[in-house]
């Protein structure tokens, strides 16, 4: 089996694991912030060009202590260290296709954006199928799902998501970010905040 074919087979199983999950469980109203967006798949995972709606629920933001622990794990042991830290961390939200269970968010951080807006980064350790874990194709080197949102003052904007990615440190903001933001594997268009104030959100 070629590397390309094993990568494709693993990708199919990854997409299937998300697609056949049950519905997202909502957190208490007012104690979360919910976002919706139209996702356009520009990657080579799944159907390129496919369009669907994505829901993001942030129940709370990562504490400074949690953020420092994740940053230390990544700095000292790389993505393997960060994966281990994520697997031990509690869920602080959900991200996934509308109507599906989605992935547990392990990290959520908000930073000031351009023109008074804000940027939000959320990250999770993604699910690996039995076949992926057993065969260990190239996809196992990309163990995270990361979403980055860029919002204006009205809570509207755009973003980017990657189902298979690695993570690096944004030293300017002391935060975790996609390894390469410019690659644009999945575009998130028409992002909207539906309101709510999660615990730990920075005050304007």
Coordinates of C-alpha atoms in Angstrom, one line a residue:
X1 CA 0.0 0.0 0.0
X2 CA 1.4 3.4 -0.9
X3 CA 1.8 6.3 1.5
X4 CA -0.8 8.3 -0.5
X5 CA -3.4 5.5 -0.4
X6 CA -2.9 4.8 3.4
X7 CA -3.3 8.6 4.0
X8 CA -6.5 8.6 2.0
X9 CA -7.9 5.5 3.8
X10 CA -7.1 7.0 7.2
X11 CA -8.7 10.3 6.1
X12 CA -11.9 8.5 5.2
X13 CA -12.1 6.8 8.6
X14 CA -11.4 10.1 10.3
X15 CA -14.2 11.9 8.5
X16 CA -16.6 8.9 9.1
X17 CA -15.9 9.0 12.8
X18 CA -17.0 12.6 13.0
X19 CA -20.0 12.2 10.6
X20 CA -21.6 9.3 12.4
X21 CA -21.5 10.8 15.9
X22 CA -24.6 11.9 17.8
X23 CA -25.9 15.4 18.4
X24 CA -24.0 18.2 20.2
X25 CA -25.0 18.6 23.8
X26 CA -25.6 22.3 24.7
X27 CA -24.1 23.9 27.8
X28 CA -26.3 26.1 30.0
X29 CA -27.6 29.2 28.1
X30 CA -25.6 32.3 28.9
X31 CA -22.7 30.3 30.2
X32 CA -21.4 29.6 26.7
X33 CA -20.7 31.4 23.4
X34 CA -21.9 29.7 20.3
X35 CA -20.6 30.4 16.8
X36 CA -21.9 29.3 13.4
X37 CA -20.0 29.3 10.1
X38 CA -20.1 27.9 6.6
X39 CA -17.2 25.6 6.0
X40 CA -15.7 25.2 2.5
X41 CA -13.3 22.2 2.4
X42 CA -10.2 23.3 0.5
X43 CA -8.1 20.4 1.8
X44 CA -7.3 16.9 0.4
X45 CA -9.2 15.3 3.3
X46 CA -12.7 14.3 2.4
X47 CA -14.6 16.0 -0.5
X48 CA -12.8 19.0 -1.8
X49 CA -15.1 22.0 -2.2
X50 CA -17.8 20.4 0.0
X51 CA -19.8 23.0 1.9
X52 CA -21.4 22.5 5.4
X53 CA -22.4 24.3 8.5
X54 CA -20.2 24.2 11.6
X55 CA -21.1 24.9 15.2
X56 CA -18.6 26.0 17.8
X57 CA -19.6 26.1 21.5
X58 CA -17.1 27.6 24.0
X59 CA -18.2 26.9 27.6
X60 CA -15.2 28.6 29.0
X61 CA -11.8 29.9 28.0
X62 CA -8.5 28.3 29.1
X63 CA -7.1 29.6 32.3
X64 CA -3.7 31.2 32.4
X65 CA -2.4 28.2 34.3
X66 CA -3.8 25.8 31.7
X67 CA -2.4 27.8 28.8
X68 CA 1.1 27.9 30.4
X69 CA 0.9 24.2 31.0
X70 CA 0.1 23.6 27.3
X71 CA 2.8 26.0 26.1
X72 CA 5.4 24.3 28.4
X73 CA 4.4 20.9 27.1
X74 CA 4.7 22.0 23.5
X75 CA 8.0 23.9 24.0
X76 CA 9.7 21.1 26.0
X77 CA 8.3 17.9 24.2
X78 CA 6.9 19.1 21.0
X79 CA 3.5 18.0 19.6
X80 CA 3.7 14.6 21.4
X81 CA 4.0 16.4 24.7
X82 CA 1.0 18.7 23.9
X83 CA -1.1 15.7 22.8
X84 CA -0.5 14.0 26.1
X85 CA -1.4 17.3 27.9
X86 CA -4.6 17.7 25.9
X87 CA -5.7 14.1 26.6
X88 CA -5.5 14.8 30.3
X89 CA -7.4 18.1 30.1
X90 CA -11.1 18.6 30.6
X91 CA -13.5 19.4 27.8
X92 CA -14.4 23.2 27.7
X93 CA -16.6 23.1 24.6
X94 CA -17.5 21.4 21.3
X95 CA -16.7 21.9 17.7
X96 CA -18.2 20.0 14.8
X97 CA -20.7 19.8 11.9
X98 CA -24.2 21.1 12.8
X99 CA -26.2 18.2 14.3
X100 CA -23.2 16.1 15.2
X101 CA -21.5 15.5 18.5
X102 CA -18.3 17.2 17.4
X103 CA -14.9 17.1 19.2
X104 CA -14.1 18.2 22.7
X105 CA -12.3 21.5 22.9
X106 CA -9.3 21.3 25.1
X107 CA -7.9 24.8 24.5
X108 CA -9.7 28.1 23.9
X109 CA -7.9 31.5 23.9
X110 CA -9.1 35.0 22.8
X111 CA -6.7 37.8 21.7
X112 CA -7.3 41.3 20.5
X113 CA -7.8 41.5 16.8
X114 CA -7.5 44.2 14.2
X115 CA -9.6 47.3 14.3
X116 CA -10.9 46.5 17.8
X117 CA -12.1 43.0 16.9
X118 CA -10.9 39.8 18.4
X119 CA -9.2 36.6 17.4
X120 CA -10.1 33.2 18.9
X121 CA -8.1 30.0 18.7
X122 CA -9.6 26.7 19.8
X123 CA -7.8 23.3 19.7
X124 CA -8.5 19.7 20.3
X125 CA -6.9 16.3 20.1
X126 CA -8.8 14.6 17.3
X127 CA -10.2 11.1 17.2
X128 CA -8.2 8.4 15.6
X129 CA -9.9 5.3 14.2
X130 CA -8.7 1.8 15.2
X131 CA -7.2 1.3 11.7
X132 CA -5.4 4.6 11.7
X133 CA -3.8 3.8 15.1
X134 CA -2.9 0.3 14.0
X135 CA -1.5 1.2 10.5
X136 CA 0.0 4.5 11.6
X137 CA 0.0 6.4 8.3
X138 CA 1.3 9.9 8.0
X139 CA -1.9 11.3 9.5
X140 CA -0.8 10.2 13.0
X141 CA 1.8 13.0 12.8
X142 CA -1.0 15.5 12.7
X143 CA -3.0 14.8 15.9
X144 CA -4.9 18.0 16.4
X145 CA -7.9 19.9 15.1
X146 CA -7.5 23.6 15.3
X147 CA -9.9 26.5 14.5
X148 CA -8.9 30.1 14.3
X149 CA -11.5 32.9 14.0
X150 CA -11.1 36.5 13.2
X151 CA -14.1 38.6 14.2
X152 CA -15.1 42.3 14.0
X153 CA -16.8 44.3 16.8
X154 CA -20.2 42.9 15.7
X155 CA -19.0 39.3 16.2
X156 CA -18.9 38.6 12.5
X157 CA -15.9 37.5 10.4
X158 CA -14.1 34.5 8.9
X159 CA -11.8 31.8 10.0
X160 CA -9.9 28.7 9.2
X161 CA -10.0 25.1 10.4
X162 CA -7.7 22.1 10.0
X163 CA -8.8 18.6 10.9
X164 CA -5.3 17.3 10.6
X165 CA -2.6 19.7 11.8
X166 CA 0.3 20.3 14.1
X167 CA 0.6 23.2 16.5
X168 CA 3.2 25.9 17.2
X169 CA 3.7 28.7 19.7
X170 CA 2.8 32.3 18.8
X171 CA 5.4 34.0 20.9
X172 CA 4.0 37.5 20.3
X173 CA 0.7 36.5 22.1
X174 CA 2.0 33.5 24.2
X175 CA -0.6 31.3 22.5
X176 CA -1.1 28.1 20.5
X177 CA -1.8 28.5 16.7
X178 CA -1.9 26.5 13.5
X179 CA 1.5 25.5 12.3
X180 CA 0.9 27.3 9.0
X181 CA -2.1 29.7 8.9
X182 CA -1.5 30.5 5.2
X183 CA -2.3 27.0 3.9
X184 CA -6.1 27.4 4.3
X185 CA -7.2 23.8 4.4
X186 CA -10.8 24.6 5.3
X187 CA -12.3 28.1 5.0
X188 CA -14.9 29.2 7.5
X189 CA -17.1 31.9 5.9
X190 CA -19.8 34.0 7.4
X191 CA -18.7 33.3 10.9
X192 CA -21.2 34.7 13.5
X193 CA -21.3 34.9 17.2
X194 CA -24.7 33.9 18.5
X195 CA -24.0 35.5 21.9
X196 CA -23.1 34.4 25.4
X197 CA -20.3 35.1 27.8
X198 CA -18.1 32.0 28.7
X199 CA -16.2 32.0 31.9
X200 CA -12.7 33.4 31.5
X201 CA -13.4 35.6 28.4
X202 CA -11.2 38.8 28.5
X203 CA -13.1 41.9 29.3
X204 CA -13.0 44.7 26.7

